Every structure is written in C-alpha cells, then in structure tokens.
C-alpha cells in the first residue's frame, strides 16, 4: 500500500501506516530532514509530538524545551506552549452538558 512506511531495522522489516507512525520514528526522520540550525525546526517537531497520543512524557518535555529555545532565538510562538497542557479528550457524541 502507498500509505505505509517500510523500515528495515536490526534485520527486521517493519511496516507502519502513515497515520499511525510512532513518534520516535517521526522524530528520527525529522532529525535527518530538518535543518537543525533553523529554530522553526524545533517548532515543527514539537507540534507533532504534543498532539500524538502515544508520545511519552520525555518527548513532551523535549517539545517544550525546543519551543522555549526557538522563542529565545526570536521565533514568535504566541500561545503555542499552552497546547501542551490542554486536554484533548473529547466527550462521546450525544452527551449533553
């Protein structure tokens, strides 16, 4: 299928649907594809991590640090750090408030 990423890792062939890539794999790809000298790269990597439900706490902390570094380097990030602490658990449909 065209919506899969196939990786050979430690002698194993692994397949992941693009919509279900583990955050570690995405981060590794980003580390090779993004220009690390550009602070906006930290914003992009962090944005993926904070919205991925399988990201670990250490990955979230890494995103926060990256955003802080980008802001110190002059990148305007506005309220972006606030999304780290937002709860995105949506109520099941049909429930009244």
Short mmCIF file of N, CA and C in Angstrom, two decimals:
data_model
loop_
_atom_site.label_atom_id
_atom_site.label_comp_id
_atom_site.label_asym_id
_atom_site.label_seq_id
_atom_site.Cartn_x
_atom_site.Cartn_y
_atom_site.Cartn_z
N UNK A 1 0.83 -1.22 0.00
CA UNK A 1 0.00 0.00 0.00
C UNK A 1 0.86 1.27 0.00
N UNK A 2 0.34 2.31 -0.57
CA UNK A 2 1.09 3.56 -0.67
C UNK A 2 1.01 4.38 0.60
N UNK A 3 0.17 4.00 1.55
CA UNK A 3 0.05 4.76 2.79
C UNK A 3 0.83 4.10 3.93
N UNK A 4 1.91 3.38 3.58
CA UNK A 4 2.73 2.72 4.58
C UNK A 4 4.19 3.15 4.43
N UNK A 5 4.87 3.12 5.55
CA UNK A 5 6.31 3.34 5.57
C UNK A 5 6.95 2.01 5.95
N UNK A 6 7.85 1.53 5.13
CA UNK A 6 8.54 0.27 5.41
C UNK A 6 9.97 0.60 5.84
N UNK A 7 10.37 0.01 6.94
CA UNK A 7 11.68 0.28 7.52
C UNK A 7 12.37 -1.05 7.80
N UNK A 8 13.64 -1.10 7.49
CA UNK A 8 14.44 -2.26 7.88
C UNK A 8 15.25 -1.84 9.10
N UNK A 9 15.04 -2.52 10.21
CA UNK A 9 15.65 -2.15 11.47
C UNK A 9 16.14 -3.40 12.18
N UNK A 10 17.43 -3.46 12.45
CA UNK A 10 18.04 -4.60 13.14
C UNK A 10 17.66 -5.92 12.49
N UNK A 11 17.68 -5.96 11.17
CA UNK A 11 17.39 -7.19 10.44
C UNK A 11 15.92 -7.52 10.27
N UNK A 12 15.05 -6.66 10.76
CA UNK A 12 13.60 -6.89 10.64
C UNK A 12 13.00 -5.91 9.66
N UNK A 13 12.01 -6.35 8.92
CA UNK A 13 11.24 -5.46 8.05
C UNK A 13 10.00 -5.03 8.81
N UNK A 14 9.86 -3.74 9.04
CA UNK A 14 8.72 -3.19 9.78
C UNK A 14 7.88 -2.34 8.85
N UNK A 15 6.57 -2.41 9.02
CA UNK A 15 5.64 -1.57 8.24
C UNK A 15 4.77 -0.78 9.21
N UNK A 16 4.59 0.48 8.90
CA UNK A 16 3.73 1.35 9.71
C UNK A 16 2.84 2.15 8.77
N UNK A 17 1.56 2.22 9.08
CA UNK A 17 0.67 3.11 8.33
C UNK A 17 1.10 4.54 8.63
N UNK A 18 1.04 5.39 7.63
CA UNK A 18 1.49 6.77 7.81
C UNK A 18 0.70 7.49 8.89
N UNK A 19 -0.56 7.14 9.05
CA UNK A 19 -1.39 7.79 10.07
C UNK A 19 -1.13 7.25 11.46
N UNK A 20 -0.29 6.22 11.57
CA UNK A 20 -0.03 5.60 12.88
C UNK A 20 1.46 5.44 13.16
N UNK A 21 2.25 6.34 12.61
CA UNK A 21 3.69 6.26 12.84
C UNK A 21 4.02 6.54 14.31
N UNK A 22 4.85 5.72 14.92
CA UNK A 22 5.28 6.01 16.28
C UNK A 22 6.07 7.32 16.32
N UNK A 23 5.92 8.10 17.39
CA UNK A 23 6.60 9.39 17.45
C UNK A 23 8.11 9.29 17.36
N UNK A 24 8.70 8.22 17.86
CA UNK A 24 10.15 8.08 17.76
C UNK A 24 10.63 7.99 16.33
N UNK A 25 9.87 7.30 15.48
CA UNK A 25 10.24 7.19 14.06
C UNK A 25 10.11 8.54 13.37
N UNK A 26 9.01 9.24 13.64
CA UNK A 26 8.82 10.56 13.03
C UNK A 26 9.92 11.50 13.47
N UNK A 27 10.27 11.45 14.74
CA UNK A 27 11.33 12.32 15.25
C UNK A 27 12.67 12.00 14.58
N UNK A 28 12.96 10.72 14.39
CA UNK A 28 14.21 10.33 13.73
C UNK A 28 14.24 10.83 12.29
N UNK A 29 13.12 10.71 11.58
CA UNK A 29 13.05 11.20 10.20
C UNK A 29 13.24 12.72 10.18
N UNK A 30 12.57 13.41 11.11
CA UNK A 30 12.69 14.87 11.17
C UNK A 30 14.13 15.28 11.47
N UNK A 31 14.80 14.54 12.35
CA UNK A 31 16.19 14.88 12.68
C UNK A 31 17.10 14.80 11.46
N UNK A 32 16.76 13.95 10.51
CA UNK A 32 17.57 13.83 9.30
C UNK A 32 17.13 14.79 8.20
N UNK A 33 15.87 15.23 8.24
CA UNK A 33 15.35 16.04 7.15
C UNK A 33 15.26 17.53 7.42
N UNK A 34 15.19 17.91 8.69
CA UNK A 34 15.06 19.32 9.03
C UNK A 34 16.43 19.95 9.23
N UNK A 35 16.52 21.22 8.94
CA UNK A 35 17.74 21.98 9.16
C UNK A 35 17.77 22.39 10.64
N UNK A 36 18.59 21.70 11.41
CA UNK A 36 18.63 21.95 12.86
C UNK A 36 19.14 23.34 13.22
N UNK A 37 19.76 24.03 12.27
CA UNK A 37 20.21 25.39 12.56
C UNK A 37 19.05 26.38 12.52
N UNK A 38 17.91 25.94 12.02
CA UNK A 38 16.72 26.80 11.96
C UNK A 38 15.82 26.53 13.17
N UNK A 39 15.59 27.53 14.02
CA UNK A 39 14.77 27.32 15.21
C UNK A 39 13.36 26.82 14.91
N UNK A 40 12.83 27.14 13.74
CA UNK A 40 11.48 26.70 13.41
C UNK A 40 11.39 25.18 13.33
N UNK A 41 12.52 24.51 13.10
CA UNK A 41 12.52 23.04 13.07
C UNK A 41 12.05 22.47 14.41
N UNK A 42 12.46 23.12 15.51
CA UNK A 42 12.02 22.68 16.84
C UNK A 42 10.52 22.85 17.01
N UNK A 43 9.97 23.90 16.42
CA UNK A 43 8.52 24.13 16.50
C UNK A 43 7.79 23.01 15.78
N UNK A 44 8.24 22.66 14.59
CA UNK A 44 7.57 21.64 13.80
C UNK A 44 7.64 20.27 14.46
N UNK A 45 8.81 19.90 14.96
CA UNK A 45 8.95 18.60 15.62
C UNK A 45 8.10 18.56 16.89
N UNK A 46 8.11 19.62 17.65
CA UNK A 46 7.33 19.66 18.88
C UNK A 46 5.84 19.61 18.62
N UNK A 47 5.39 20.25 17.56
CA UNK A 47 3.96 20.25 17.24
C UNK A 47 3.46 18.83 16.98
N UNK A 48 4.24 18.04 16.28
CA UNK A 48 3.83 16.65 16.06
C UNK A 48 3.78 15.90 17.39
N UNK A 49 4.80 16.07 18.20
CA UNK A 49 4.87 15.30 19.44
C UNK A 49 3.73 15.61 20.40
N UNK A 50 3.39 16.88 20.57
CA UNK A 50 2.39 17.20 21.58
C UNK A 50 0.98 16.77 21.20
N UNK A 51 0.71 16.55 19.94
CA UNK A 51 -0.63 16.09 19.56
C UNK A 51 -0.69 14.59 19.34
N UNK A 52 0.44 13.90 19.44
CA UNK A 52 0.45 12.45 19.25
C UNK A 52 0.10 11.78 20.57
N UNK A 53 -1.00 11.01 20.61
CA UNK A 53 -1.43 10.41 21.88
C UNK A 53 -0.46 9.38 22.44
N UNK A 54 0.48 8.89 21.65
CA UNK A 54 1.43 7.89 22.16
C UNK A 54 2.78 8.49 22.55
N UNK A 55 2.92 9.80 22.45
CA UNK A 55 4.18 10.45 22.82
C UNK A 55 4.41 10.32 24.33
N UNK A 56 5.64 10.01 24.70
CA UNK A 56 5.98 9.86 26.12
C UNK A 56 6.14 11.24 26.77
N UNK A 57 6.17 11.22 28.10
CA UNK A 57 6.37 12.47 28.84
C UNK A 57 7.72 13.09 28.50
N UNK A 58 8.74 12.26 28.28
CA UNK A 58 10.05 12.81 27.93
C UNK A 58 10.01 13.48 26.56
N UNK A 59 9.21 12.94 25.63
CA UNK A 59 9.06 13.56 24.31
C UNK A 59 8.33 14.89 24.43
N UNK A 60 7.33 14.94 25.29
CA UNK A 60 6.59 16.19 25.51
C UNK A 60 7.54 17.23 26.13
N UNK A 61 8.36 16.80 27.08
CA UNK A 61 9.34 17.72 27.68
C UNK A 61 10.34 18.21 26.64
N UNK A 62 10.73 17.33 25.74
CA UNK A 62 11.64 17.71 24.66
C UNK A 62 10.99 18.77 23.76
N UNK A 63 9.71 18.59 23.47
CA UNK A 63 8.98 19.56 22.65
C UNK A 63 8.94 20.92 23.36
N UNK A 64 8.64 20.90 24.65
CA UNK A 64 8.58 22.15 25.42
C UNK A 64 9.93 22.87 25.39
N UNK A 65 11.01 22.12 25.62
CA UNK A 65 12.35 22.73 25.59
C UNK A 65 12.67 23.30 24.21
N UNK A 66 12.31 22.56 23.17
CA UNK A 66 12.55 23.04 21.81
C UNK A 66 11.81 24.33 21.52
N UNK A 67 10.56 24.40 21.98
CA UNK A 67 9.78 25.62 21.76
C UNK A 67 10.38 26.79 22.53
N UNK A 68 10.84 26.53 23.76
CA UNK A 68 11.46 27.60 24.55
C UNK A 68 12.74 28.10 23.87
N UNK A 69 13.54 27.17 23.34
CA UNK A 69 14.76 27.56 22.63
C UNK A 69 14.44 28.37 21.38
N UNK A 70 13.41 27.96 20.65
CA UNK A 70 13.02 28.68 19.44
C UNK A 70 12.56 30.09 19.79
N UNK A 71 11.80 30.22 20.88
CA UNK A 71 11.33 31.54 21.30
C UNK A 71 12.51 32.43 21.68
N UNK A 72 13.49 31.86 22.38
CA UNK A 72 14.69 32.63 22.76
C UNK A 72 15.48 33.06 21.53
N UNK A 73 15.37 32.27 20.45
CA UNK A 73 16.08 32.59 19.20
C UNK A 73 15.29 33.58 18.34
N UNK A 74 14.13 34.01 18.84
CA UNK A 74 13.38 35.04 18.13
C UNK A 74 12.18 34.56 17.34
N UNK A 75 11.86 33.26 17.39
CA UNK A 75 10.68 32.75 16.69
C UNK A 75 9.45 33.12 17.50
N UNK A 76 8.47 33.73 16.85
CA UNK A 76 7.22 34.10 17.51
C UNK A 76 6.35 32.85 17.62
N UNK A 77 6.14 32.39 18.86
CA UNK A 77 5.34 31.17 19.04
C UNK A 77 4.00 31.43 19.71
N UNK A 78 3.75 32.67 20.09
CA UNK A 78 2.44 33.02 20.65
C UNK A 78 2.05 32.13 21.81
N UNK A 79 0.83 31.60 21.75
CA UNK A 79 0.30 30.75 22.82
C UNK A 79 0.57 29.26 22.59
N UNK A 80 1.42 28.94 21.65
CA UNK A 80 1.67 27.54 21.31
C UNK A 80 2.00 26.67 22.52
N UNK A 81 2.82 27.12 23.47
CA UNK A 81 3.12 26.25 24.62
C UNK A 81 1.89 25.86 25.44
N UNK A 82 0.84 26.62 25.36
CA UNK A 82 -0.37 26.29 26.12
C UNK A 82 -1.02 25.00 25.64
N UNK A 83 -0.82 24.62 24.38
CA UNK A 83 -1.46 23.40 23.89
C UNK A 83 -0.88 22.15 24.55
N UNK A 84 0.31 22.24 25.10
CA UNK A 84 0.90 21.08 25.78
C UNK A 84 0.03 20.66 26.95
N UNK A 85 -0.53 21.61 27.65
CA UNK A 85 -1.31 21.29 28.84
C UNK A 85 -2.80 21.14 28.58
N UNK A 86 -3.23 21.35 27.34
CA UNK A 86 -4.65 21.18 27.02
C UNK A 86 -5.04 19.71 27.08
N UNK A 87 -6.30 19.47 27.46
CA UNK A 87 -6.84 18.11 27.47
C UNK A 87 -7.68 17.94 26.22
N UNK A 88 -7.25 17.06 25.34
CA UNK A 88 -7.94 16.88 24.08
C UNK A 88 -8.87 15.67 24.10
N UNK A 89 -9.22 15.19 25.27
CA UNK A 89 -10.15 14.07 25.37
C UNK A 89 -11.55 14.60 25.10
N UNK A 90 -12.09 14.25 23.96
CA UNK A 90 -13.40 14.74 23.57
C UNK A 90 -14.50 13.89 24.19
N UNK A 91 -15.60 14.53 24.51
CA UNK A 91 -16.76 13.82 25.04
C UNK A 91 -17.37 12.97 23.94
N UNK A 92 -17.88 11.80 24.29
CA UNK A 92 -18.58 11.00 23.27
C UNK A 92 -19.76 11.77 22.71
N UNK A 93 -20.03 11.61 21.42
CA UNK A 93 -21.14 12.34 20.82
C UNK A 93 -22.45 11.91 21.44
N UNK A 94 -23.36 12.85 21.52
CA UNK A 94 -24.68 12.57 22.07
C UNK A 94 -24.81 12.91 23.54
N UNK A 95 -23.72 13.30 24.20
CA UNK A 95 -23.82 13.67 25.60
C UNK A 95 -24.12 15.15 25.70
N UNK A 96 -25.06 15.47 26.54
CA UNK A 96 -25.42 16.87 26.78
C UNK A 96 -24.63 17.39 27.95
N UNK A 97 -24.37 18.69 27.92
CA UNK A 97 -23.64 19.31 29.04
C UNK A 97 -24.62 19.77 30.09
#
